[in-house]
Coordinates of C-alpha atoms in Angstrom, one line a residue:
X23 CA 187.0 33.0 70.6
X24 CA 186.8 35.5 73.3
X25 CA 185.2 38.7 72.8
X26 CA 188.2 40.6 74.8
X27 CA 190.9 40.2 72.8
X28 CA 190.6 39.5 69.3
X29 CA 194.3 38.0 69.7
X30 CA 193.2 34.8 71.1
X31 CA 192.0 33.3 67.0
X32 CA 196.0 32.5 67.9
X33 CA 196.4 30.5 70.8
X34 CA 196.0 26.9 69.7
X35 CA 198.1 28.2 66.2
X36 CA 201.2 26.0 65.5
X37 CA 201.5 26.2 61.7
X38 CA 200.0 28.6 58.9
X39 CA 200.2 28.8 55.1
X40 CA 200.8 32.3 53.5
X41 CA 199.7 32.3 50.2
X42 CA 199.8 35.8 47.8
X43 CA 196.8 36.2 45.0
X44 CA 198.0 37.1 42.1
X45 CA 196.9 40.0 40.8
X46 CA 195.7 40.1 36.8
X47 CA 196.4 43.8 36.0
X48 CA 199.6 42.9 37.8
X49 CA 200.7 40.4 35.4
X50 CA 199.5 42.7 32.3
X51 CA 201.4 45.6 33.0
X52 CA 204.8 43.5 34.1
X53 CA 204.2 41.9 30.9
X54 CA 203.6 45.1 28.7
X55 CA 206.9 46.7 30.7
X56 CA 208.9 43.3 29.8
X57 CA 208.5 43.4 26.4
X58 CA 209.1 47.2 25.7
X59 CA 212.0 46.9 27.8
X60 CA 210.6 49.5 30.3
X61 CA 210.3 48.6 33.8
X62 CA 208.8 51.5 34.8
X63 CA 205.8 51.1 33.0
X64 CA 205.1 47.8 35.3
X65 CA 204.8 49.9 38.5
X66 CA 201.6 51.3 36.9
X67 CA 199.7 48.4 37.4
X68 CA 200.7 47.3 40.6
X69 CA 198.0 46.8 43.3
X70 CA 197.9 46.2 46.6
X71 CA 198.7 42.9 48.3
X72 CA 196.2 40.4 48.9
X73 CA 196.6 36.8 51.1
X74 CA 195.6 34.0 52.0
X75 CA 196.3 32.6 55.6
X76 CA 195.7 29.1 55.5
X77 CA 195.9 25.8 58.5
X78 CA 197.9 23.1 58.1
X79 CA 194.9 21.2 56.3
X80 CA 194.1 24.1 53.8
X81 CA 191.3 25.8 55.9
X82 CA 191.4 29.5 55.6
X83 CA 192.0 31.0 58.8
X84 CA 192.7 35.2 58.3
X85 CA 192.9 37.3 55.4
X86 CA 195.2 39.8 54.9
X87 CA 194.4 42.9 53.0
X88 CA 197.2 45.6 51.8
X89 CA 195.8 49.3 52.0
X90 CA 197.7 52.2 50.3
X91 CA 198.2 54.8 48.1
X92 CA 199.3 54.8 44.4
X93 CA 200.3 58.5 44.4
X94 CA 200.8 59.0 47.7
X95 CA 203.0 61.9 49.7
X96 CA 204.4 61.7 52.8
X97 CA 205.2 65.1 53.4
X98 CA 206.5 66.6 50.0
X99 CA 208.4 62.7 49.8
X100 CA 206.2 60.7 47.4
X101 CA 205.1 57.4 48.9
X102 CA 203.1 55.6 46.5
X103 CA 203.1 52.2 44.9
X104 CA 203.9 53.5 41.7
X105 CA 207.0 55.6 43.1
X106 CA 208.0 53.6 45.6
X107 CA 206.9 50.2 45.1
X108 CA 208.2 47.8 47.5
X109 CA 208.9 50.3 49.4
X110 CA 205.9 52.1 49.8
X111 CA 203.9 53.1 52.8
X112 CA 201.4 50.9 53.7
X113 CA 198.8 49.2 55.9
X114 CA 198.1 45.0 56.4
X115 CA 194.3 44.5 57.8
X116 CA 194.7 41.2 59.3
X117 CA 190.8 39.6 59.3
X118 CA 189.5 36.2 60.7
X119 CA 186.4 34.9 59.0
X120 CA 184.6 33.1 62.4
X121 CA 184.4 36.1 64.0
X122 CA 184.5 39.2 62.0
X123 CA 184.9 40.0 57.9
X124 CA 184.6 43.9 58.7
X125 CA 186.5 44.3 61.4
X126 CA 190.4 43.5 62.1
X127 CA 191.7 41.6 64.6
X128 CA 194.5 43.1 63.9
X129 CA 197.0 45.5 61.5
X130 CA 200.1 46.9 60.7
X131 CA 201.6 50.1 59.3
X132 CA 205.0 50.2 57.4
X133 CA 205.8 53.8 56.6
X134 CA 208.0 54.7 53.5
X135 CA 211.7 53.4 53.6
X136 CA 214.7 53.9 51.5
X137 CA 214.8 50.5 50.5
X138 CA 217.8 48.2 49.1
X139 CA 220.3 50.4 50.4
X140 CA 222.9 50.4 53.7
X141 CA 220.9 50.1 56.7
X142 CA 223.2 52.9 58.4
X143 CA 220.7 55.1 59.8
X144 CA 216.9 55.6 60.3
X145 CA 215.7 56.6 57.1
X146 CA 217.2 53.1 55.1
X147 CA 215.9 50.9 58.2
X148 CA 213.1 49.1 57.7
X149 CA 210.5 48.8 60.0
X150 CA 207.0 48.1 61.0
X151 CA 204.7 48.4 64.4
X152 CA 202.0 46.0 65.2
X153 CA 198.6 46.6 66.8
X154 CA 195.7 44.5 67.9
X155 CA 192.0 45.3 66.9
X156 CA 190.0 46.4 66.2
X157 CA 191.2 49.0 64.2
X158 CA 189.8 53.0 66.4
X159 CA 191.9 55.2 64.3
X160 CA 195.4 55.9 62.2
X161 CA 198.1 53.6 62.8
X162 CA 200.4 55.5 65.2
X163 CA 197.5 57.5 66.2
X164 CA 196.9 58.3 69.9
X165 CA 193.8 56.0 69.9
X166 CA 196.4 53.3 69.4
X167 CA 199.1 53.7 71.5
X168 CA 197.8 51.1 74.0
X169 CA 197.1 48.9 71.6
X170 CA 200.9 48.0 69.9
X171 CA 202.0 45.0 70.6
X172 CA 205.5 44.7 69.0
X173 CA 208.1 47.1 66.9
X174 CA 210.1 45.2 64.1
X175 CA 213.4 46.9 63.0
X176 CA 216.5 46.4 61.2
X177 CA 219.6 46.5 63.1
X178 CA 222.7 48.8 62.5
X179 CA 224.1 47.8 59.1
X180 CA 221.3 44.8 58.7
X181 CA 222.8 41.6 60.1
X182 CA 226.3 42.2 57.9
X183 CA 225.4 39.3 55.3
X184 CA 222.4 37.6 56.7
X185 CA 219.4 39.5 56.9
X186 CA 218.2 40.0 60.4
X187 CA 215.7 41.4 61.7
X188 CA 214.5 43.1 65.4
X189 CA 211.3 42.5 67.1
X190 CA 210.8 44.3 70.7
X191 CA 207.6 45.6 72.5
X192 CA 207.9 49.4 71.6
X193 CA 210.3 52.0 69.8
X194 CA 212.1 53.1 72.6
X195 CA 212.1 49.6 74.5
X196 CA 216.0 48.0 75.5
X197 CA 214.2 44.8 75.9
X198 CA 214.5 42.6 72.4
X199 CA 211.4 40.2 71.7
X200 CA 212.9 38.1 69.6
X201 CA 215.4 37.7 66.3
X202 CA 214.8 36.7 62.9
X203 CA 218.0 35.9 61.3
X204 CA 218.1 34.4 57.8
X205 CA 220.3 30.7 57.1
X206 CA 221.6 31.9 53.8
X207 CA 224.5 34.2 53.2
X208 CA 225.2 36.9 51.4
X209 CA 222.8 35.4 49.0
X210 CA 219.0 35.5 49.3
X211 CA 215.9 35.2 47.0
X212 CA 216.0 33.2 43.3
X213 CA 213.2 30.3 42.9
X214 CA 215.8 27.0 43.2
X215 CA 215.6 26.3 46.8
X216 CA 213.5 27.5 49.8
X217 CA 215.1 30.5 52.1
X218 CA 214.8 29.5 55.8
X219 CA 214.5 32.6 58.5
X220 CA 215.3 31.2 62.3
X221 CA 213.6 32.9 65.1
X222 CA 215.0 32.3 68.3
X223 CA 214.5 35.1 71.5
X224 CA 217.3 36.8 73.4
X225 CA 219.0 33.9 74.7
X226 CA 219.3 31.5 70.8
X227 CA 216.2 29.2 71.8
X228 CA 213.9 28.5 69.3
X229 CA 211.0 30.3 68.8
X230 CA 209.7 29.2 65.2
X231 CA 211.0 29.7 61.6
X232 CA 209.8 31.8 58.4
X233 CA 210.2 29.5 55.1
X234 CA 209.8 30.8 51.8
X235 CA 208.8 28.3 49.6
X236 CA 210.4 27.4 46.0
X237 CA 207.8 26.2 43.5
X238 CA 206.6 23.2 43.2
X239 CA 204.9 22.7 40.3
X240 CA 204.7 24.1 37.0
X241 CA 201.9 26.2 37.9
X242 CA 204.0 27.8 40.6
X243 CA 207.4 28.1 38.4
X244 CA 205.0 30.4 35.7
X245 CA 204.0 32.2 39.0
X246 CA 207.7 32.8 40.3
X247 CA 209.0 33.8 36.8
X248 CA 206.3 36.2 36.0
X249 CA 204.9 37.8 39.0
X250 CA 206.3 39.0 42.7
X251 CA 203.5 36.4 44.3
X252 CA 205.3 34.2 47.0
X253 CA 204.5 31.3 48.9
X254 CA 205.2 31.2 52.6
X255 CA 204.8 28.7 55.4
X256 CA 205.1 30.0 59.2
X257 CA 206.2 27.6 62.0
X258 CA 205.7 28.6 65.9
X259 CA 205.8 26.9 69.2
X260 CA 202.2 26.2 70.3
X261 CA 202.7 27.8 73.7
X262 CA 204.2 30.9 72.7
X263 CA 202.5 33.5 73.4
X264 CA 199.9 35.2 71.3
X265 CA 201.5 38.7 71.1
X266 CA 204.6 36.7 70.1
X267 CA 202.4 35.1 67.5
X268 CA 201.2 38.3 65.7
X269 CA 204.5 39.8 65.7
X270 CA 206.0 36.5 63.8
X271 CA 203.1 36.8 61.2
X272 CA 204.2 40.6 60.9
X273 CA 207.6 39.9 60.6
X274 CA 206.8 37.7 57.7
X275 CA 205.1 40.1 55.5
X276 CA 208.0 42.5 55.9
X277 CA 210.4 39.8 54.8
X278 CA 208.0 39.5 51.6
X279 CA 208.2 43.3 51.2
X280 CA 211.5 43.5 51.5
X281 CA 213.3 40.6 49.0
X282 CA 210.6 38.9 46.9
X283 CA 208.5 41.8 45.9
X284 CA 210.6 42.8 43.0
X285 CA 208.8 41.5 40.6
X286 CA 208.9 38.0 38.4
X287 CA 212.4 36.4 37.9
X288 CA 212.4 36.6 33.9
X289 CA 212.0 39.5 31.7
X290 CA 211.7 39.1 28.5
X291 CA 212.8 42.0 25.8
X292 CA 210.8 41.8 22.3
X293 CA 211.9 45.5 21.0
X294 CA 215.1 43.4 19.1
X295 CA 212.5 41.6 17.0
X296 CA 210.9 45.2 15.6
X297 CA 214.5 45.1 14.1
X298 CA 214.7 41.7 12.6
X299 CA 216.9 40.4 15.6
X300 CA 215.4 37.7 18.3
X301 CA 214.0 38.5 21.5
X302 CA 216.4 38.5 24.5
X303 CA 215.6 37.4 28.0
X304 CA 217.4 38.3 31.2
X305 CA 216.5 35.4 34.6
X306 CA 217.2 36.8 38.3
X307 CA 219.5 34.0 39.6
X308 CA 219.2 35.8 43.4
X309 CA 220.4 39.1 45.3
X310 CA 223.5 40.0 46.5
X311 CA 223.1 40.9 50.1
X312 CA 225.5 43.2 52.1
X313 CA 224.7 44.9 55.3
X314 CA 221.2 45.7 53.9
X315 CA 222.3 46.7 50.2
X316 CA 220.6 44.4 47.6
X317 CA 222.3 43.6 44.0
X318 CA 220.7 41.7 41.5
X319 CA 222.6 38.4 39.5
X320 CA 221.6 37.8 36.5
X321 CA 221.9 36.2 33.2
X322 CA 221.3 37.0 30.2
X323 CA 220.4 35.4 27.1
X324 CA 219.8 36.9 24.0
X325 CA 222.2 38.7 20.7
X326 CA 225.7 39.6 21.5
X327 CA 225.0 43.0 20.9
X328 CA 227.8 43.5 18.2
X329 CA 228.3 47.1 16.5
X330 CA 228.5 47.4 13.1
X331 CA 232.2 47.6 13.2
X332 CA 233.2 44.4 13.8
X333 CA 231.8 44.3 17.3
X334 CA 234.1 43.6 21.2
X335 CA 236.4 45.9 19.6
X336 CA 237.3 44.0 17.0
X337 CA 238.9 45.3 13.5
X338 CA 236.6 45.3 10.2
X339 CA 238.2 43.1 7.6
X340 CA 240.7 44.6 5.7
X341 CA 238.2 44.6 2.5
X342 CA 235.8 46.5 4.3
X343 CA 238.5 49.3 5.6
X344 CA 237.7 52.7 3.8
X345 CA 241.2 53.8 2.4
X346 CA 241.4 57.1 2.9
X347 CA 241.9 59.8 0.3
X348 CA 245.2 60.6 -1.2
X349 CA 247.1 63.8 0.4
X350 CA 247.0 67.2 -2.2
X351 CA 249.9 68.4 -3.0
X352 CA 252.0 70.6 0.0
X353 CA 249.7 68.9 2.7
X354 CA 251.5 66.3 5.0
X355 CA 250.7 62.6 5.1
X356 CA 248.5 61.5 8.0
X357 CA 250.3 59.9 10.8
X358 CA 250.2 56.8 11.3
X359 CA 247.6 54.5 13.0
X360 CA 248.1 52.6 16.5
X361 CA 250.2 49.7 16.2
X362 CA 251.4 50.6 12.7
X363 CA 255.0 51.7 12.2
X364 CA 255.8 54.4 10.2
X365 CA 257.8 53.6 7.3
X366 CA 261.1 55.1 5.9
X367 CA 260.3 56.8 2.4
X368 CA 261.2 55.0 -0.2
X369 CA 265.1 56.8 -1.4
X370 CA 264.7 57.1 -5.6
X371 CA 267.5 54.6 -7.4
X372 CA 269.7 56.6 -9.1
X373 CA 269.9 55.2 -12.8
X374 CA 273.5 55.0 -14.1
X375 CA 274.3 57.3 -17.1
X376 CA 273.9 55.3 -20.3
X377 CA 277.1 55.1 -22.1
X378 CA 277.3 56.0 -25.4
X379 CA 278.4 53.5 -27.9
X380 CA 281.4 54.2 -29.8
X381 CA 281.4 53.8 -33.1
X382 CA 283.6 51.4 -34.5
X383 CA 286.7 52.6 -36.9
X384 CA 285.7 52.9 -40.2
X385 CA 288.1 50.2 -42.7
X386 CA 289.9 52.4 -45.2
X387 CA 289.5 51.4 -48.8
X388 CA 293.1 50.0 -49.9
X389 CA 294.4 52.0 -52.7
X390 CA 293.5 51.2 -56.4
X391 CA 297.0 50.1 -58.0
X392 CA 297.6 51.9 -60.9
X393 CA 297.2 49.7 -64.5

């Protein structure tokens, strides 16, 4: 590789493997939030990102190292990981073994984004800029201005309902580098079926593609339905340019930040069972996507979550109805109930006068006839 430009480690690239170490803390503090049903207990053990870039034949060829904050502030805006987590602002450190493990040939800085919301306006757009090494100071910093190589962007309202992303040489620049525009619609992420991102330049030729891989194996279901760790593969045109190159690989880890850092695809609730009822689960099917806005679908699976008074709004049994007490004397009766009809009072039978029996003639005793 040439000393001049630590770009050229990808020149002869055609194909990498993108592969996300899971983190252990991670994992124990998703699962700890999972079962107390408390999601924001998870974001305390989140780290930062680690991966794997790997050739075609399982050779590692960079590393790629996350750096930020956990409490961060940007301004008097928190920024963290445990605030703002995926959203966060950050830094990748892109590394190649052969030629230096201290030094990058190459990094990127995200800063802090509304995420999951419209992309109407700067402050819900996500973005990131690109350098080359090695690293002489902040991202953004004067020392690097020479040094960017691309600006990635979301467009006006976020590709409608395919995501899409921008990639163009600077901020300001009218000029696009390329487009990476996602096959699904309106749907995106869940762990059935790889999601395909096409990149093709101004004109619609092809340029490469982003794949996120589904699991495979059983090893990497337990990985998708418990952690935000991702598998990715990258595809590019072996004469494209290196600059072109480094802003795909970029473009990539954005994608990761921005829909399949959410954390695993199952939680699991086991607060019921501290009341004698079985644990519930709720899976992630995939996200709604519209013009940048992300909704979860889910199922759940678990109790019906009936109330004590029948439950769905049904009526107790009349056996378990509490009459209520009878009225004192001079108050009114209580109106009647919905769907109840008031009844007439019952009018009091007037009994008929008994008559009185008359008493039959008494028989007069003949005369006694004189002797």
């Amino acid at each position: 590789m040439s000393d001049d430009d630590p770009l050229d480690a990808l020149i002869e690239t055609e194909k990498l493997l993108i592969r996300q170490e899971v983190s252990l803390l991670e994992v124990a503090a998703q699962t700890v939030a999972n079962a107390l049903d408390y999601d924001a207990l998870g974001n305390l053990g989140e780290m930062a990102n680690k991966y794997k870039v790997l050739t075609n034949d399982g050779g590692l060829k960079y590393r790629v190292i996350e750096t930020s904050e956990a409490c961060g502030f940007t301004g008097c805006c928190p920024s963290g990981r445990i605030c703002c987590n995926p959203n966060h602002a950050l830094q990748l450190h892109v590394f190649h073994p052969e030629s230096s493990k201290d030094e990058a040939m190459m990094f990127i800085d995200r800063p802090c984004k509304c995420g999951q919301c419209c992309a109407c306006c700067s402050i819900c757009k996500q973005e990131m800029k690109v350098y080359k090494g090695p690293d002489s100071g902040p991202p953004g910093g004067e020392d690097n201005i020479e040094n960017q190589i691309a600006y990635i962007t979301q467009p006006t309202l976020g590709g409608f309902m395919s995501p899409e992303l921008m990639v163009m040489d600077r901020e300001d620049s009218e000029e696009m580098m390329f487009r990476v525009k996602a096959r699904a619609f309106c749907c995106i992420g869940g762990i059935c079926c790889d999601h395909t991102f096409d990149v093709t330049d101004s004109e619609g030729e092809y340029m490469g593609r982003i794949v996120k891989e589904a699991p495979e194996g059983f090893v990497d279901i337990l990985k998708e339905l418990g952690t935000d760790a991702d598998n990715f593969t990258l595809y590019v045109k072996q004469d494209l340019e290196k600059e072109k190159k480094a802003a795909m690989l970029a473009s990539l880890h954005l994608l990761d930040y921005m829909f399949f850092e959410s954390g695993g695809a199952v939680n699991v609730d086991l607060t019921g069972m501290m009341e004698g009822e079985c644990p519930s689960a709720t899976f992630k099917c995939c996200d709604c996507y519209c013009c940048g806005c992300l909704t979860p679908c889910t199922c759940y699976m678990g109790p019906s979550g009936e109330d004590e008074e029948g439950g769905d709004g049904e009526e107790p049994p009349p056996e378990d109805r509490e009459e209520p007490p009878p009225p004192e004397e001079g108050d009114e009766p209580p109106p009647p109930e919905d769907g109840e009809e008031e009844e007439p009072p019952e009018e009091e039978e007037e009994e008929p006068p008994e008559e009185e029996e008359e008493e039959p003639p008494e028989e007069e005793e003949p005369p006694e006839e004189e002797e």
